[in-house]
Amino acid sequence: MNILITSAGRRVSLVNAFKSEIVKYFPTGKIFTVDNKPELSPACHVSDGYFSVPKVTDSLYCKNLVEICTKNNIKIIIPTIDTELIILAENMDYFRDYGILPIVSSLDMIEVCRDKRKTHLFFDSIGFPRANDIDLLNPEFPIFAKPFNGSRSIGIRLIESIEALNEAKLDTNLMFLKYLSPNEHVEYTVDMYFDRNSNLKCIVPRERIEIRAGEVSKGVTRKNEIYDIVLSYFKMCKGFVGCVTLQLFYNIKNGDYFGIEINPRFGGGYPLSYHAGANFPNMIIREYLLDQDIEFYENWKNNLLMLRYDDEILVYDFKG
């Protein structure tokens, strides 16, 4: 009963969390990893074993994953990047034929989350307020622009003039939204766990204090009004499975809130929620390897501050 974490990259904390949890139930259980260049992945070096795979867009990607899983008694796949979610969801039946289960949301919901225009329509469908689109014929500056299919804050920009707007409009991948000033708003990432029936079982709002390369570097858990807001809207969302992260802005002056995007995977800042007691790896192991029902959990640590820093993985006699 082993687990595979794909596109492991720098997810050292996530690998270590799964390593700590699996041995509680399977003393010989192992956490394996794959990456395009695993020898250069810190997370691969701390896992129980790693393998090289082609890029997720390669036609042999899923076949290679199945071969790795069947040879190493791997029953669960945990994806970590946006681009592989659709591929895994599209090939779910193929994996199931070999007794392997990728923990991913439904294909429909992944497509909703990958296209931020569809994400806005989803917010509208459940009545959740979201960032307003800009009327490009009567623009009010500044304007926030971002790719509708982007991730990790790549390609975002602040537009402050009609000249800059006219240039930006040439990029057909951009969405143009009302700017939410950081002087008035606090940004949150909310880690949510959905069971196999898409019932919400845990919610942890994380205030994003500082961001580096699109990933939180300083954050703190907050059991405040955001917790109650998310619980009221997301109690059951058909198609969501496992860890799903919601990003929103909260107006500290008037209490308004605006959904920004949803990522149906473990976010880079999830280790904060794990150390606070929201043990999603444990839930996954109990639900999918032990066939247990997951109870609603809310007794995680409030106001837990995380300050991240760089550390080193040293590999001796490296020949690559």
Phi, psi and omega in degrees: 000083182247166184232144178244129174253121185265158181047050192297320175051243183257014186281055182299314182297322180293317177299315181296325178297313179294323178298319180293325186276322187293326183287348176292333183245329180230093187306333178257009181295145183232153175249111178261160180224157171225155177198162178294324175227075187297331180295342178253013180256118177302319182296326178295324182287338178265352178283174181281355179167147182225162182220151176268136178227158176290175177298155185298338180277353181289140182296340181264003186303307182294322178299318179295321178297317179298317179298317179296316183293316182291329180281343186235021177052042179268126183252341185228140174244130178247108178280157182231351181234154187299319191292340180267350185297313181295320181298316179293319180293320179296331183254021183304314180297323178299315178293318181299326179301336179257011180073027181245138182234108170289131179274086181225155176289174180295156180302319180301315183288327177295319178295324176297316184284328182287332178253107187293343173291320177289328177299319178298320178294325177294314176305315180298321185293331179258003177079018182272123180302145179218170180301136184279141174287151179269137171283105185292344176279336178225066187287146172244122184266153359284161180239139176261126180240140177209152177294138180288344181239023185268177176204165177057029177064013179288129176088000179285154180203156175254125184252126187236007180210161179293328179294315179294325179293316180298324178291317182294329182295345177289339178271105185287354178272355187271144167254146182241118190232158175298134180284129178255105187293134176294346176287339182245346186233148172251134180268134179236144162248131182247115175278125180236142174245123177250134178283183185293346176259013177067026174269135181287126184243345179199144179223128175227104173285131178242118175286127181270106183276319180213140182241142174225122180055040176080003183234142184295133175249338174221127182204166182213139178286142181222113173264082185233206182298333178299321179303310182292324179297310182295319180300322183289330183265330191246020184305323175214119180232102184304126178105338178281136181219139176072213182280126177228131182248130178253133175249135180211163174246139181240126180279114185286347181269317185240359176083004176292154179219150187220122175290140181249306179198169178228133177241113184275062182196173172295128176275162181298334181267005183304326180309330176298315178296321179299312181291338175283347178114357177276088194268077182294320176303319178297319179297317179298314180298314181292322184284317190259338177257333181249358177058041179262152171279143182260127179276157177292135183232130180222008185268039177277164185284124177276151176060035175270121183267135175243128176238112184268154180212165179279140174228176186238142166249121182255128180242114183276150179058039181287127184253359186290000000 
